[in-house]
């Protein structure tokens, strides 16, 4: 095994850390700014999660502040998660120049919600189907005053475009560090280039606005009836980047790009 002479670390370790960091960068658009979930976001996020309606909508239990900080670290570092805070865009983005964000860009008053990707391997109920990688998305616009303003659709489309464009890096990190079953890893790699089978979302049957949002963006319900938990699962299998680019245009979301983040944990 080849090790770095100075650190004693295998090169794959450094590749994994580099990939982990490079996948968690701010994403710009004319409507929203997505920033990696960081420690300075926790107090505002914790306030949101004390709301019983939000707890119900997200199927979450209230956590202490210390537990919330621990969860933030997990969401930031784990290979099976990709988590961003959604902020209002307060300036006109110039994607080509990769603008540097200020502390005001993702300050508490500009935070409106969060969007997450949870990766899993699906091999059927009995475990006898070829393993497939599913990307489950969770989206929350926390306060009622920020709902119905297009933040959710803009964030979802920007997020999907980024994930699709960086599919190989996202999935390589996931399979290398986030899948414990050796046989599943072997089968996934033997099947060819790593690729998503679909994007998935689970939405409570009474959350009509969220159902309408995902219905309108090509997510199909797996069943006409909600499951035992009162949720619909919707999946999108058309993951071409050009379709998402077109949907961004229809939604009036422009200026997609990346930013430079100078703040550090």
Short mmCIF file of N, CA and C in Angstrom, two decimals, residues 29-32 44 86-90 109-113 139 141-155 209 213 251-253:
data_model
loop_
_atom_site.label_atom_id
_atom_site.label_comp_id
_atom_site.label_asym_id
_atom_site.label_seq_id
_atom_site.Cartn_x
_atom_site.Cartn_y
_atom_site.Cartn_z
N UNK A 29 -27.58 31.91 -7.80
CA UNK A 29 -28.56 32.14 -8.85
C UNK A 29 -29.15 33.52 -8.60
N UNK A 30 -30.00 33.96 -9.53
CA UNK A 30 -30.62 35.28 -9.37
C UNK A 30 -31.67 35.29 -8.27
N UNK A 31 -32.14 34.12 -7.86
CA UNK A 31 -33.22 34.04 -6.88
C UNK A 31 -32.74 33.61 -5.50
N UNK A 32 -31.89 32.60 -5.45
CA UNK A 32 -31.44 32.07 -4.16
C UNK A 32 -29.93 31.85 -4.18
N UNK A 44 -30.01 29.89 14.10
CA UNK A 44 -31.25 30.20 13.38
C UNK A 44 -31.98 28.93 12.99
N UNK A 86 -30.62 27.51 2.38
CA UNK A 86 -31.16 28.36 1.32
C UNK A 86 -31.24 29.79 1.85
N UNK A 87 -30.66 30.72 1.11
CA UNK A 87 -30.70 32.13 1.48
C UNK A 87 -31.28 32.96 0.34
N UNK A 88 -31.88 34.07 0.69
CA UNK A 88 -32.31 35.02 -0.33
C UNK A 88 -31.06 35.59 -1.02
N UNK A 89 -31.16 35.77 -2.32
CA UNK A 89 -30.07 36.40 -3.04
C UNK A 89 -30.18 37.91 -2.85
N UNK A 90 -29.12 38.53 -2.35
CA UNK A 90 -29.18 39.97 -2.05
C UNK A 90 -28.34 40.80 -2.99
N UNK A 109 -30.89 36.79 8.95
CA UNK A 109 -32.07 37.43 8.34
C UNK A 109 -32.25 37.07 6.87
N UNK A 110 -31.21 36.51 6.24
CA UNK A 110 -31.33 36.11 4.84
C UNK A 110 -31.56 34.61 4.66
N UNK A 111 -31.48 33.84 5.74
CA UNK A 111 -31.74 32.40 5.67
C UNK A 111 -33.25 32.15 5.53
N UNK A 112 -33.62 31.29 4.59
CA UNK A 112 -35.05 31.00 4.40
C UNK A 112 -35.39 29.51 4.54
N UNK A 113 -34.40 28.62 4.50
CA UNK A 113 -34.71 27.20 4.60
C UNK A 113 -33.48 26.35 4.36
N UNK A 139 -36.61 19.26 1.20
CA UNK A 139 -36.64 20.72 0.97
C UNK A 139 -37.54 21.36 2.00
N UNK A 141 -38.81 25.36 3.26
CA UNK A 141 -38.84 26.81 3.40
C UNK A 141 -39.52 27.06 4.74
N UNK A 142 -38.76 27.58 5.70
CA UNK A 142 -39.17 27.48 7.09
C UNK A 142 -40.36 28.36 7.47
N UNK A 143 -40.29 29.64 7.16
CA UNK A 143 -41.29 30.58 7.66
C UNK A 143 -42.36 30.87 6.62
N UNK A 144 -43.57 31.03 7.07
CA UNK A 144 -44.69 31.26 6.15
C UNK A 144 -44.48 32.52 5.31
N UNK A 145 -43.81 33.53 5.87
CA UNK A 145 -43.59 34.77 5.13
C UNK A 145 -42.69 34.57 3.92
N UNK A 146 -41.92 33.50 3.91
CA UNK A 146 -41.03 33.23 2.78
C UNK A 146 -41.57 32.14 1.84
N UNK A 147 -42.71 31.58 2.17
CA UNK A 147 -43.32 30.59 1.30
C UNK A 147 -44.13 31.28 0.19
N UNK A 148 -44.36 30.56 -0.88
CA UNK A 148 -45.07 31.08 -2.06
C UNK A 148 -44.33 32.24 -2.72
N UNK A 149 -43.03 32.29 -2.57
CA UNK A 149 -42.24 33.37 -3.19
C UNK A 149 -41.23 32.83 -4.20
N UNK A 150 -41.32 31.54 -4.50
CA UNK A 150 -40.45 30.95 -5.51
C UNK A 150 -39.11 30.47 -5.01
N UNK A 151 -38.86 30.61 -3.70
CA UNK A 151 -37.56 30.17 -3.17
C UNK A 151 -37.40 28.66 -3.27
N UNK A 152 -38.48 27.92 -2.99
CA UNK A 152 -38.39 26.47 -3.01
C UNK A 152 -38.08 25.92 -4.39
N UNK A 153 -38.80 26.39 -5.39
CA UNK A 153 -38.56 25.92 -6.76
C UNK A 153 -37.16 26.29 -7.23
N UNK A 154 -36.74 27.52 -6.97
CA UNK A 154 -35.41 27.95 -7.39
C UNK A 154 -34.33 27.11 -6.73
N UNK A 155 -34.46 26.89 -5.42
CA UNK A 155 -33.46 26.10 -4.70
C UNK A 155 -33.41 24.67 -5.23
N UNK A 209 -48.91 22.01 -1.17
CA UNK A 209 -48.02 22.89 -1.93
C UNK A 209 -46.75 22.15 -2.37
N UNK A 213 -45.47 21.28 -6.17
CA UNK A 213 -44.15 21.68 -6.66
C UNK A 213 -43.45 20.51 -7.34
N UNK A 251 -38.63 29.05 -14.98
CA UNK A 251 -38.90 29.60 -13.66
C UNK A 251 -38.32 31.00 -13.47
N UNK A 252 -37.62 31.50 -14.48
CA UNK A 252 -37.04 32.84 -14.38
C UNK A 252 -35.83 32.91 -13.47
N UNK A 253 -35.16 31.78 -13.26
CA UNK A 253 -33.98 31.74 -12.40
C UNK A 253 -32.75 31.81 -13.29
#
